[in-house]
Coordinates of C-alpha atoms in Angstrom, one line a residue:
Chain A
X1 CA 0.0 0.2 0.0
X2 CA 1.4 3.6 -0.9
X3 CA -0.5 5.8 1.0
X4 CA 1.1 9.3 1.0
X5 CA 0.8 9.1 4.8
X6 CA 3.2 7.5 7.5
X7 CA 1.9 5.3 10.1
X8 CA 2.1 7.7 13.2
X9 CA 0.0 10.0 11.2
X10 CA -2.2 7.9 10.3
X11 CA -2.9 6.7 13.7
X12 CA -3.3 10.3 14.9
X13 CA -6.0 10.6 12.2
X14 CA -7.7 7.6 13.1
X15 CA -7.5 8.0 17.0
X16 CA -6.9 11.9 17.7
X17 CA -5.8 12.7 21.2
X18 CA -7.4 15.5 23.1
X19 CA -10.4 15.8 21.1
X20 CA -13.3 18.0 22.0
X21 CA -14.1 21.5 24.1
X22 CA -13.2 22.9 27.3
X23 CA -16.2 24.4 28.3
X24 CA -14.6 26.5 30.8
X25 CA -11.4 27.3 29.1
X26 CA -9.0 30.0 29.9
X27 CA -8.4 31.0 26.2
X28 CA -9.8 29.6 22.7
X29 CA -8.7 30.3 19.2
X30 CA -10.1 29.4 15.8
X31 CA -8.0 29.6 12.8
X32 CA -8.7 28.7 9.0
X33 CA -11.9 29.0 7.1
X34 CA -14.3 26.6 4.8
X35 CA -12.7 28.6 2.4
X36 CA -9.4 27.7 3.1
X37 CA -10.6 24.0 3.6
X38 CA -9.5 23.5 7.0
X39 CA -10.8 25.0 10.4
X40 CA -9.0 24.0 13.8
X41 CA -10.3 25.4 17.3
X42 CA -7.9 25.1 20.2
X43 CA -9.0 25.4 23.7
X44 CA -6.4 25.7 26.8
X45 CA -6.5 25.4 30.4
X46 CA -3.4 27.4 31.8
X47 CA -2.1 27.5 35.7
X48 CA -2.3 31.1 36.3
X49 CA 0.9 30.9 38.6
X50 CA 3.2 29.0 36.6
X51 CA 1.4 29.8 32.9
X52 CA 1.9 25.9 32.3
X53 CA -0.6 24.6 30.0
X54 CA -2.8 22.1 32.1
X55 CA -5.2 20.9 29.7
X56 CA -5.8 21.4 25.9
X57 CA -8.5 20.2 23.7
X58 CA -9.0 20.5 19.8
X59 CA -11.6 20.5 17.0
X60 CA -10.8 20.0 13.6
X61 CA -12.7 20.3 10.3
X62 CA -10.2 19.2 8.1
X63 CA -7.7 16.5 6.2
X64 CA -5.9 14.0 7.5
X65 CA -3.0 16.1 8.0
X66 CA -5.0 18.7 9.5
X67 CA -6.4 16.5 12.3
X68 CA -3.1 14.5 12.9
X69 CA -1.3 17.7 13.4
X70 CA -3.5 19.3 15.4
X71 CA -3.6 16.1 17.6
X72 CA 0.1 15.6 17.8
X73 CA 0.3 19.3 18.9
X74 CA -2.0 18.7 21.8
X75 CA 0.5 16.1 23.1
X76 CA 3.4 18.5 22.4
X77 CA 2.3 21.3 24.6
X78 CA 0.5 19.6 27.4
X79 CA 2.5 20.6 30.6
X80 CA 4.4 23.2 28.8
X81 CA 4.7 26.7 29.6
X82 CA 3.0 29.1 27.2
X83 CA 6.5 30.3 26.2
X84 CA 7.7 27.1 25.7
X85 CA 4.7 26.1 23.6
X86 CA 5.2 29.3 21.7
X87 CA 8.4 28.0 20.5
X88 CA 7.0 24.9 18.8
X89 CA 7.1 25.1 15.1
X90 CA 5.4 23.8 12.5
X91 CA 8.3 22.0 11.3
X92 CA 8.7 20.5 14.8
X93 CA 4.9 19.2 14.5
X94 CA 5.4 17.8 11.2
X95 CA 8.6 15.8 12.2
X96 CA 6.8 14.7 15.3
X97 CA 4.3 12.8 12.8
X98 CA 7.1 11.4 10.8
X99 CA 6.9 14.1 7.8
X100 CA 4.4 15.2 5.9
X101 CA 4.0 15.3 2.1
X102 CA 5.2 18.7 1.0
X103 CA 1.6 19.7 -0.3
X104 CA 0.1 19.1 3.2
X105 CA 2.9 21.4 5.2
X106 CA 0.5 24.1 5.3
X107 CA -1.8 22.0 7.5
X108 CA 0.8 21.6 10.0
X109 CA 1.2 25.3 9.7
X110 CA -2.4 26.2 10.6
X111 CA -2.2 23.9 13.5
X112 CA 0.7 25.8 15.1
X113 CA -0.6 29.2 14.1
X114 CA -4.2 28.0 15.9
X115 CA -1.9 27.4 19.2
X116 CA -0.4 30.6 19.0
X117 CA -3.5 32.5 18.5
X118 CA -5.1 30.8 21.5
X119 CA -1.7 31.5 23.5
X120 CA -2.2 35.4 22.2
X121 CA -5.7 35.2 23.3
X122 CA -4.6 33.9 26.7
X123 CA -2.2 36.9 26.9
X124 CA -4.8 39.4 25.8
X125 CA -7.2 38.3 28.6
X126 CA -4.6 38.4 31.1
X127 CA -3.2 41.7 30.5
X128 CA 0.2 40.3 29.3
X129 CA 0.5 42.0 26.0
X130 CA 1.9 45.6 25.5
X131 CA 0.5 48.2 23.3
X132 CA -0.1 47.6 19.4
X133 CA 3.3 48.6 17.5
X134 CA 3.2 49.5 13.8
X135 CA 3.9 46.4 11.8
X136 CA 7.3 46.4 10.0
X137 CA 7.9 44.9 6.4
X138 CA 10.0 42.1 8.3
X139 CA 7.0 41.0 10.4
X140 CA 4.9 41.0 7.3
X141 CA 7.4 38.6 5.8
X142 CA 7.5 36.4 8.6
X143 CA 4.0 36.1 8.3
X144 CA 4.2 35.2 4.7
X145 CA 6.7 32.6 5.6
X146 CA 3.8 30.8 7.0
X147 CA 2.4 30.3 3.4
X148 CA 3.7 26.9 2.0
X149 CA 5.0 26.1 -1.6
X150 CA 3.0 22.9 -2.3
X151 CA 5.5 21.2 -4.4
X152 CA 8.6 22.0 -2.3
X153 CA 7.0 21.8 1.3
X154 CA 8.9 24.9 2.2
X155 CA 7.8 28.5 2.7
X156 CA 7.1 30.6 -0.1
X157 CA 9.8 33.2 1.0
X158 CA 12.7 30.3 1.5
X159 CA 11.7 28.9 -2.1
X160 CA 12.0 32.2 -3.8
X161 CA 8.3 32.3 -4.9
X162 CA 7.8 35.7 -3.2
X163 CA 9.7 38.1 -5.3
X164 CA 9.2 41.3 -3.0
X165 CA 7.1 42.6 -0.5
X166 CA 6.2 46.1 -0.5
X167 CA 4.2 47.7 2.6
X168 CA 3.1 51.6 2.4
X169 CA 0.7 53.5 4.1
X170 CA -1.5 50.2 5.3
X171 CA -1.0 48.9 1.5
X172 CA 0.6 45.6 1.4
X173 CA 1.8 44.4 -2.5
X174 CA 3.1 41.1 -2.4
X175 CA 5.0 40.2 -6.0
X176 CA 5.2 36.5 -6.8
X177 CA 7.6 34.8 -9.2
X178 CA 4.4 32.8 -10.4
X179 CA 2.4 33.0 -13.6
X180 CA -1.3 33.7 -13.1
X181 CA -2.6 30.7 -14.1
X182 CA 0.0 28.4 -12.2
X183 CA -1.5 25.6 -10.7
X184 CA -1.0 26.8 -7.4
X185 CA -1.7 30.8 -8.0
X186 CA -5.1 30.8 -6.6
X187 CA -4.2 28.6 -3.5
X188 CA -1.1 30.6 -2.6
X189 CA -2.8 34.1 -3.2
X190 CA -5.8 33.0 -0.8
X191 CA -3.0 31.9 2.0
X192 CA -1.3 35.1 1.8
X193 CA -4.5 36.9 2.4
X194 CA -5.4 34.7 5.2
X195 CA -2.1 35.3 6.7
X196 CA -2.0 39.1 6.4
X197 CA -5.8 40.1 6.8
X198 CA -5.7 39.9 10.4
X199 CA -2.5 42.3 11.1
X200 CA -4.4 45.4 12.5
X201 CA -2.8 48.3 10.3
X202 CA -2.9 46.3 7.1
X203 CA -5.7 47.8 4.9
X204 CA -5.5 46.3 1.6
X205 CA -3.5 43.4 0.3
X206 CA -2.5 43.1 -3.7
X207 CA -1.1 40.1 -4.8
X208 CA 0.9 40.3 -8.3
X209 CA 2.1 37.6 -10.5
X210 CA 5.2 38.7 -12.2
X211 CA 5.8 36.0 -14.6
Chain B
X1 CA -8.4 -6.8 1.3
X2 CA -11.3 -6.9 -0.7
X3 CA -12.0 -3.5 -2.3
X4 CA -15.4 -1.9 -3.0
X5 CA -14.4 0.0 -5.8
X6 CA -16.9 3.2 -6.3
X7 CA -14.8 5.2 -8.5
X8 CA -16.2 4.2 -11.8
X9 CA -16.6 7.5 -13.2
X10 CA -13.0 8.2 -13.0
X11 CA -12.4 4.8 -14.5
X12 CA -13.8 1.3 -14.9
X13 CA -12.6 -2.1 -14.5
X14 CA -11.9 -3.6 -17.9
X15 CA -14.4 -6.1 -19.0
X16 CA -13.0 -9.7 -19.2
X17 CA -13.9 -10.1 -22.7
X18 CA -12.0 -6.9 -23.5
X19 CA -8.8 -8.3 -22.1
X20 CA -9.1 -11.5 -23.7
X21 CA -9.8 -9.6 -27.2
X22 CA -6.7 -7.2 -26.6
X23 CA -4.5 -10.1 -25.7
X24 CA -5.1 -11.9 -29.0
X25 CA -4.6 -8.6 -30.9
X26 CA -1.6 -7.7 -29.0
X27 CA 0.0 -11.4 -29.7
X28 CA -1.1 -11.6 -33.3
X29 CA -1.5 -8.2 -34.9
X30 CA 1.4 -6.4 -34.0
X31 CA 2.2 -5.3 -37.6
X32 CA 1.1 -1.7 -38.6
X33 CA 0.0 -1.0 -42.1
X34 CA 1.9 2.0 -43.1
X35 CA 0.2 2.3 -46.5
X36 CA -2.6 0.8 -48.0
X37 CA -0.6 -1.2 -50.0
X38 CA 1.4 -2.6 -47.3
X39 CA 2.4 -6.0 -46.4
X40 CA -0.5 -8.7 -45.6
X41 CA 0.3 -8.8 -41.6
X42 CA -0.1 -5.0 -41.6
X43 CA -3.1 -5.0 -43.7
X44 CA -4.7 -7.6 -41.2
X45 CA -3.8 -5.4 -38.1
X46 CA -5.5 -2.6 -40.2
X47 CA -9.0 -4.6 -40.6
X48 CA -9.2 -5.2 -36.9
X49 CA -8.6 -1.7 -36.3
X50 CA -11.0 -0.3 -39.2
X51 CA -13.8 -2.8 -37.9
X52 CA -13.0 -1.1 -34.1
X53 CA -13.6 2.3 -35.8
X54 CA -16.8 1.1 -37.4
X55 CA -18.3 -0.5 -34.4
X56 CA -17.9 3.0 -32.5
X57 CA -19.0 5.0 -35.6
X58 CA -22.2 2.6 -35.7
X59 CA -22.9 3.4 -31.7
X60 CA -23.4 7.2 -32.6
X61 CA -25.0 6.6 -36.1
X62 CA -22.0 7.9 -37.9
X63 CA -19.8 6.5 -40.7
X64 CA -16.3 5.3 -40.1
X65 CA -15.1 8.1 -42.3
X66 CA -16.4 10.7 -39.4
X67 CA -14.1 8.7 -36.5
X68 CA -10.7 9.4 -35.7
X69 CA -8.8 7.8 -32.6
X70 CA -6.9 9.5 -30.2
X71 CA -5.7 9.0 -26.9
X72 CA -8.5 9.6 -24.9
X73 CA -11.0 12.5 -24.1
X74 CA -8.4 15.1 -23.1
X75 CA -6.9 15.0 -26.5
X76 CA -10.3 14.8 -28.1
X77 CA -11.2 17.8 -26.7
X78 CA -8.2 19.6 -27.4
X79 CA -8.4 18.5 -31.1
X80 CA -12.0 19.5 -31.3
X81 CA -11.4 23.0 -29.9
X82 CA -8.2 24.3 -30.7
X83 CA -8.2 22.3 -34.0
X84 CA -11.9 23.9 -35.1
X85 CA -10.8 27.6 -34.0
X86 CA -7.3 27.6 -35.8
X87 CA -9.2 26.3 -39.0
X88 CA -12.0 28.8 -38.8
X89 CA -12.0 31.3 -41.4
X90 CA -14.9 33.3 -40.4
X91 CA -15.3 34.5 -36.4
X92 CA -13.0 34.2 -33.4
X93 CA -15.7 33.5 -30.6
X94 CA -15.9 30.6 -28.8
X95 CA -18.2 29.7 -25.7
X96 CA -18.0 26.9 -23.1
X97 CA -19.2 26.8 -19.5
X98 CA -17.8 27.0 -16.3
X99 CA -18.3 23.4 -15.4
X100 CA -16.7 21.8 -18.7
X101 CA -13.8 19.3 -17.9
X102 CA -10.3 20.8 -17.4
X103 CA -9.0 19.9 -20.9
X104 CA -12.1 22.0 -22.8
X105 CA -11.6 25.1 -20.0
X106 CA -7.8 25.0 -20.6
X107 CA -8.0 24.5 -24.3
X108 CA -10.2 27.6 -24.5
X109 CA -7.4 29.5 -21.9
X110 CA -4.9 28.7 -24.6
X111 CA -6.8 30.1 -27.6
X112 CA -7.5 33.3 -25.2
X113 CA -3.9 33.8 -25.1
X114 CA -3.7 33.3 -28.8
X115 CA -6.3 36.1 -29.2
X116 CA -9.4 34.1 -29.8
X117 CA -12.1 35.7 -27.9
X118 CA -13.8 33.1 -25.4
X119 CA -16.9 33.1 -23.1
X120 CA -17.3 30.9 -20.2
X121 CA -20.9 30.9 -19.0
X122 CA -22.1 30.5 -15.6
X123 CA -24.5 27.8 -15.1
X124 CA -27.6 27.1 -13.3
X125 CA -27.6 25.4 -9.8
X126 CA -28.0 22.0 -11.3
X127 CA -25.2 22.5 -13.8
X128 CA -27.0 23.5 -16.8
X129 CA -26.4 26.1 -19.4
X130 CA -29.5 28.8 -19.4
X131 CA -30.7 28.9 -22.8
X132 CA -31.2 32.8 -22.5
X133 CA -27.9 33.3 -21.3
X134 CA -26.4 31.6 -24.4
X135 CA -28.4 33.5 -26.5
X136 CA -27.3 36.8 -25.2
X137 CA -23.6 35.9 -25.6
X138 CA -23.9 34.6 -29.0
X139 CA -22.6 37.3 -31.5
X140 CA -21.7 37.7 -35.5
X141 CA -18.1 36.2 -34.5
X142 CA -19.2 32.9 -32.3
X143 CA -18.0 29.9 -34.4
X144 CA -18.2 27.1 -31.7
X145 CA -20.3 26.2 -28.4
X146 CA -18.6 23.4 -26.4
X147 CA -20.5 21.6 -23.7
X148 CA -20.7 18.3 -22.0
X149 CA -23.4 15.6 -22.7
X150 CA -23.2 15.1 -19.0
X151 CA -21.3 16.9 -16.2
X152 CA -18.0 15.0 -15.3
X153 CA -18.6 15.4 -11.4
X154 CA -22.5 15.7 -10.5
X155 CA -23.7 13.8 -13.5
X156 CA -26.3 16.1 -14.5
X157 CA -27.5 15.5 -18.0
X158 CA -27.3 18.8 -20.4
X159 CA -30.5 19.9 -22.2
X160 CA -28.4 18.8 -25.1
X161 CA -31.1 19.2 -27.8
X162 CA -32.3 23.1 -26.7
X163 CA -28.4 24.2 -26.7
X164 CA -27.9 22.5 -30.4
X165 CA -31.0 24.1 -31.8
X166 CA -29.8 27.7 -30.4
X167 CA -26.6 27.0 -32.1
X168 CA -27.9 25.9 -35.4
X169 CA -30.3 28.8 -35.4
X170 CA -27.3 30.8 -35.4
X171 CA -25.2 28.7 -37.7
X172 CA -22.6 27.9 -34.9
X173 CA -20.9 24.6 -34.7
X174 CA -21.2 22.2 -31.8
X175 CA -18.6 20.2 -29.8
X176 CA -20.2 18.0 -27.6
X177 CA -18.0 16.1 -24.8
X178 CA -19.8 12.9 -24.4
X179 CA -17.0 11.2 -22.2
X180 CA -19.6 11.0 -19.6
X181 CA -22.9 9.6 -20.9
X182 CA -21.6 7.9 -23.8
X183 CA -23.7 4.8 -24.7
X184 CA -26.0 5.6 -21.6
X185 CA -27.5 8.3 -23.5
X186 CA -28.2 7.3 -26.9
X187 CA -27.0 9.7 -29.6
X188 CA -27.8 9.6 -33.1
X189 CA -25.8 12.3 -35.2
X190 CA -28.3 11.7 -37.9
X191 CA -31.0 13.4 -36.1
X192 CA -28.9 15.5 -33.6
X193 CA -26.9 18.0 -35.7
X194 CA -23.7 18.0 -33.8
X195 CA -20.4 18.8 -35.4
X196 CA -17.7 17.4 -32.8
X197 CA -18.0 14.5 -30.4
X198 CA -15.7 13.5 -27.5
X199 CA -16.0 9.9 -26.9
X200 CA -13.6 7.4 -24.5
X201 CA -13.3 3.8 -23.9
X202 CA -12.3 4.0 -20.0
X203 CA -15.7 4.6 -18.6
X204 CA -17.3 1.8 -20.3
X205 CA -14.8 -1.1 -19.2
X206 CA -12.9 -0.4 -22.2
X207 CA -9.2 0.2 -21.7
X208 CA -7.4 3.7 -20.9
X209 CA -5.3 5.6 -23.5
X210 CA -8.0 5.7 -26.1
X211 CA -10.7 7.8 -27.3
X212 CA -12.4 9.1 -30.4
X213 CA -13.5 12.3 -32.3
X214 CA -16.5 12.4 -34.1
X215 CA -16.0 14.8 -36.9
X216 CA -19.2 15.6 -39.0
X217 CA -18.5 15.4 -42.9
X218 CA -17.4 18.8 -44.2
X219 CA -16.1 20.3 -40.6
X220 CA -12.7 21.7 -41.0
X221 CA -10.2 20.9 -38.1
X222 CA -6.3 21.7 -38.0
X223 CA -4.2 19.0 -37.1
X224 CA -2.4 19.6 -33.6
X225 CA 0.8 17.3 -33.9
X226 CA 3.1 17.1 -36.5
X227 CA 4.0 13.5 -38.0
X228 CA 2.7 11.0 -40.7
X229 CA -0.8 11.2 -42.4
X230 CA -2.4 8.9 -39.9
X231 CA -6.1 9.1 -39.0
X232 CA -7.3 11.2 -41.8
X233 CA -4.2 13.3 -41.6
X234 CA -5.5 14.6 -38.0
X235 CA -3.7 12.8 -35.7
X236 CA 0.0 11.5 -36.3
X237 CA 1.6 8.6 -34.5
X238 CA 1.4 5.1 -34.6
X239 CA -1.9 3.5 -34.2
X240 CA -2.6 1.6 -31.0
X241 CA -4.8 -1.6 -32.7
X242 CA -5.0 -3.4 -29.3
X243 CA -6.5 -0.3 -27.6
X244 CA -9.0 0.5 -30.4
X245 CA -9.9 -3.1 -30.8
X246 CA -10.6 -3.2 -27.1
X247 CA -12.4 -0.1 -27.4
X248 CA -14.9 -1.4 -29.9
X249 CA -15.2 -4.6 -27.8
X250 CA -16.4 -2.8 -25.2
X251 CA -19.0 -1.0 -26.9
X252 CA -20.0 -4.0 -28.4
X253 CA -20.4 -5.3 -24.6
X254 CA -22.4 -2.3 -23.4
X255 CA -25.7 -3.6 -21.9
X256 CA -28.5 -1.6 -20.8
X257 CA -29.4 -3.9 -18.3
X258 CA -26.3 -4.1 -16.5
X259 CA -24.6 -0.6 -17.3
X260 CA -27.6 1.4 -16.8
X261 CA -30.5 -0.1 -15.1
X262 CA -28.4 -2.0 -12.6
X263 CA -26.6 1.0 -11.6
X264 CA -29.5 3.1 -11.4
X265 CA -30.8 0.8 -8.9
X266 CA -27.5 0.9 -6.9
X267 CA -27.6 4.8 -7.0
X268 CA -31.3 5.0 -5.9
X269 CA -30.4 2.2 -2.8
X270 CA -27.4 4.5 -1.8
X271 CA -29.5 7.7 -2.0
X272 CA -32.3 6.3 0.2
X273 CA -29.8 4.4 2.8
X274 CA -28.0 7.9 3.2
X275 CA -30.6 9.4 3.8
X276 CA -32.0 7.2 6.4
X277 CA -28.8 7.2 8.2
X278 CA -27.3 10.6 7.9
X279 CA -28.7 14.1 9.1
X280 CA -26.8 16.7 7.1
X281 CA -26.4 15.6 3.6
X282 CA -27.3 17.3 0.3
X283 CA -26.8 15.7 -3.3
X284 CA -25.0 17.7 -5.8
X285 CA -26.3 18.5 -9.2
X286 CA -29.7 17.4 -10.6
X287 CA -30.8 13.9 -8.6
X288 CA -33.7 13.7 -11.0
X289 CA -32.1 13.7 -14.5
X290 CA -28.5 12.8 -14.2
X291 CA -26.1 9.8 -15.1
X292 CA -27.2 6.7 -13.2
X293 CA -24.1 5.6 -12.2
X294 CA -22.8 8.8 -10.5
X295 CA -23.9 10.3 -7.2
X296 CA -22.3 13.4 -5.8
X297 CA -22.9 14.0 -2.2
X298 CA -21.9 16.5 0.5
X299 CA -21.6 15.2 4.4
X300 CA -22.0 18.6 5.8
X301 CA -19.8 19.9 8.7
X302 CA -17.0 17.3 7.9
X303 CA -14.2 17.2 5.6
X304 CA -14.0 15.3 2.2
X305 CA -10.6 14.3 2.3
X306 CA -10.9 12.9 5.6
X307 CA -14.0 11.0 4.9
X308 CA -12.4 9.6 1.7
X309 CA -9.2 8.5 3.6
X310 CA -11.3 6.6 6.2
X311 CA -13.7 5.0 3.4
X312 CA -10.4 3.9 2.0
X313 CA -9.3 2.5 5.1
X314 CA -12.3 0.4 5.1
X315 CA -11.6 -0.8 1.6
X316 CA -14.1 1.5 -0.1
X317 CA -12.8 3.5 -2.9
X318 CA -14.2 7.1 -3.3
X319 CA -13.1 10.4 -4.4
X320 CA -13.7 14.0 -3.1
X321 CA -14.1 17.2 -4.5
X322 CA -12.4 19.1 -1.3
X323 CA -9.2 21.3 -2.0
X324 CA -7.1 18.8 0.3
X325 CA -7.6 16.2 -2.2
X326 CA -6.9 18.1 -5.3
X327 CA -3.7 18.7 -7.3
X328 CA -4.0 22.3 -7.3
X329 CA -5.1 22.8 -3.6
X330 CA -8.5 24.3 -4.8
X331 CA -12.2 22.9 -4.0
X332 CA -13.9 21.3 -7.0
X333 CA -14.5 24.3 -9.4
X334 CA -17.9 22.6 -10.6
X335 CA -19.4 22.5 -6.9
X336 CA -18.2 25.9 -6.6
X337 CA -19.8 27.0 -9.8
X338 CA -23.1 25.4 -8.7
X339 CA -22.9 26.6 -5.2
X340 CA -20.6 29.2 -4.4
X341 CA -20.4 27.3 -1.1
X342 CA -16.7 26.3 0.2
X343 CA -18.2 24.1 3.0
X344 CA -20.3 22.3 0.3
X345 CA -17.4 21.7 -2.0
X346 CA -15.1 20.6 0.6
X347 CA -17.4 17.9 2.1
X348 CA -18.4 16.3 -1.3
X349 CA -17.9 12.9 -2.1
X350 CA -18.6 10.9 -5.6
X351 CA -19.8 7.6 -5.2
X352 CA -19.9 5.9 -9.0
X353 CA -21.1 2.5 -10.0
X354 CA -20.4 -0.2 -12.3
X355 CA -22.0 -3.4 -13.5
X356 CA -19.5 -5.2 -10.8
X357 CA -20.8 -3.4 -8.1
X358 CA -23.3 -5.2 -5.8
X359 CA -26.5 -4.5 -3.5
X360 CA -24.4 -5.8 -0.7
X361 CA -21.8 -3.4 -1.3
X362 CA -24.2 -0.4 -1.3
X363 CA -25.3 -1.5 2.0
X364 CA -22.0 -2.0 3.6
X365 CA -20.8 1.7 2.1
X366 CA -24.0 3.3 3.6
X367 CA -23.1 1.9 7.0
X368 CA -19.8 2.7 6.8
X369 CA -20.5 6.4 6.0
X370 CA -22.8 6.6 8.8
X371 CA -19.9 5.6 11.0
X372 CA -17.3 7.9 9.5
X373 CA -19.5 11.1 9.5
X374 CA -20.4 10.3 13.0
X375 CA -16.9 10.2 14.0
X376 CA -15.8 13.2 12.2
X377 CA -18.8 15.1 13.3
X378 CA -17.5 14.4 16.7
X379 CA -14.5 16.6 16.4
X380 CA -15.9 19.2 14.1
X381 CA -15.7 22.7 15.4
X382 CA -18.7 23.2 12.8
X383 CA -21.1 20.6 14.7
X384 CA -24.1 21.7 16.4
X385 CA -23.2 22.5 20.1
X386 CA -25.2 20.7 22.7

């Protein structure tokens, strides 16, 4: 049998860990949308003194990789402090599952992003966040690095898919080294927008294809 | 594992008699006739090849000289659309629909880059062309309308007669992609005035890698591939005698009882079973007038790739219109065109049947579907919270 998924991933898919809702959660976050095809919701219970994650549960509307990465992340962060949890990367989650097909790397990014959003939500609720600073071009680039090149399984900045990013007066223009009718053009554009639209001082996102 | 194969709309299992006939040809008729004055072995192969052509021609009421063999529906569609457009001495406007097969849509895109004027018509929520919309976009430069006899994803049968009538009123040529619906829906070119028809073998228990294009007498087509003068100088390259003969045999073996009425019963049974067992489902397309062997269903609030993978782990082979399953990471463009609803596209599963499926397989499929949907619904953030 030659399914594209490893044994560990399939095990998490068949029997996901820490599934469900925490009714009295200290924080929660949902990332993704039906438009992007995957949605993950994470619930956290955090020890107020130690900032350790006491309990975590997830719900997923998504494919096998999505369910499995969300499941493995809940295992990875349980018992960790929120600072330790923030340091977990999508690559770590993918490695923990024995790797993901390149085209599925974005699923592990979504799971990690949801974890970070849930932690941010906790920090906001508990007054651990300082004032909003204007977003820099580098911070935008960092967000774009969460978009995967589906062929290579690495982020689109690293693979040179992003030619340039221009950020002026709330307008972001992302120049892509792609043809408009590239097989993945629509998907990559949607994912970039998904990454950037929640940044507070971005008003408009333009995606341009340079080939 | 004994598989329950429910992906017959993608490709069907070869009929045993087709295999036997092809083996005989592979073993014995391997010579090619490079000229009508070729050696005897070549001429014998040619005879078997022409017999296959004749069977396919007769299946749509055509003459042998109107049929050319291709490598399948993709090539037939490319040749029909680009070949017709490039041979045209009149206008430069072509029309198709947003739910046509990719080989049609992408051929149109290529023509657009070359300067042709292309209209991609929106369809109604069953997947059919709206005749009044078609009338609106036709202009003096329109040369070709290309549509599917039945939709490749939801199986909706097009109101093909009314489309043909509109086209003829305006003296516009018709390309009908009949790669879905061929033989199930009887077509006779003597009474249905169509100029180009795409046919394929692999959905009627014939071999993959062979299709045909019907070209009405007097229709100008420019060839796309340079080489010899094969296939009435429209398609260069060696003829595949085994594939063509296998195609012909599959057409001969088509049986209304087994290939239409039996699959219709299975489809009806699965619809009623799923409706009984699962709460949130929608049948996509037009359940009342669609192909008998194809059922496209959305299981709401759960994602299709997960559903398909669970089915696969139980030995049931189905496909989904979910983005996670596609080569472009985009959801089914057909379902998006029909409903403009991502969730409906992502949760869609295509079940497609053949003469080899049984009632028990369908009952098992419905039972497994219930277990899968319950399991995924349990972890879905979209479920109704208690």
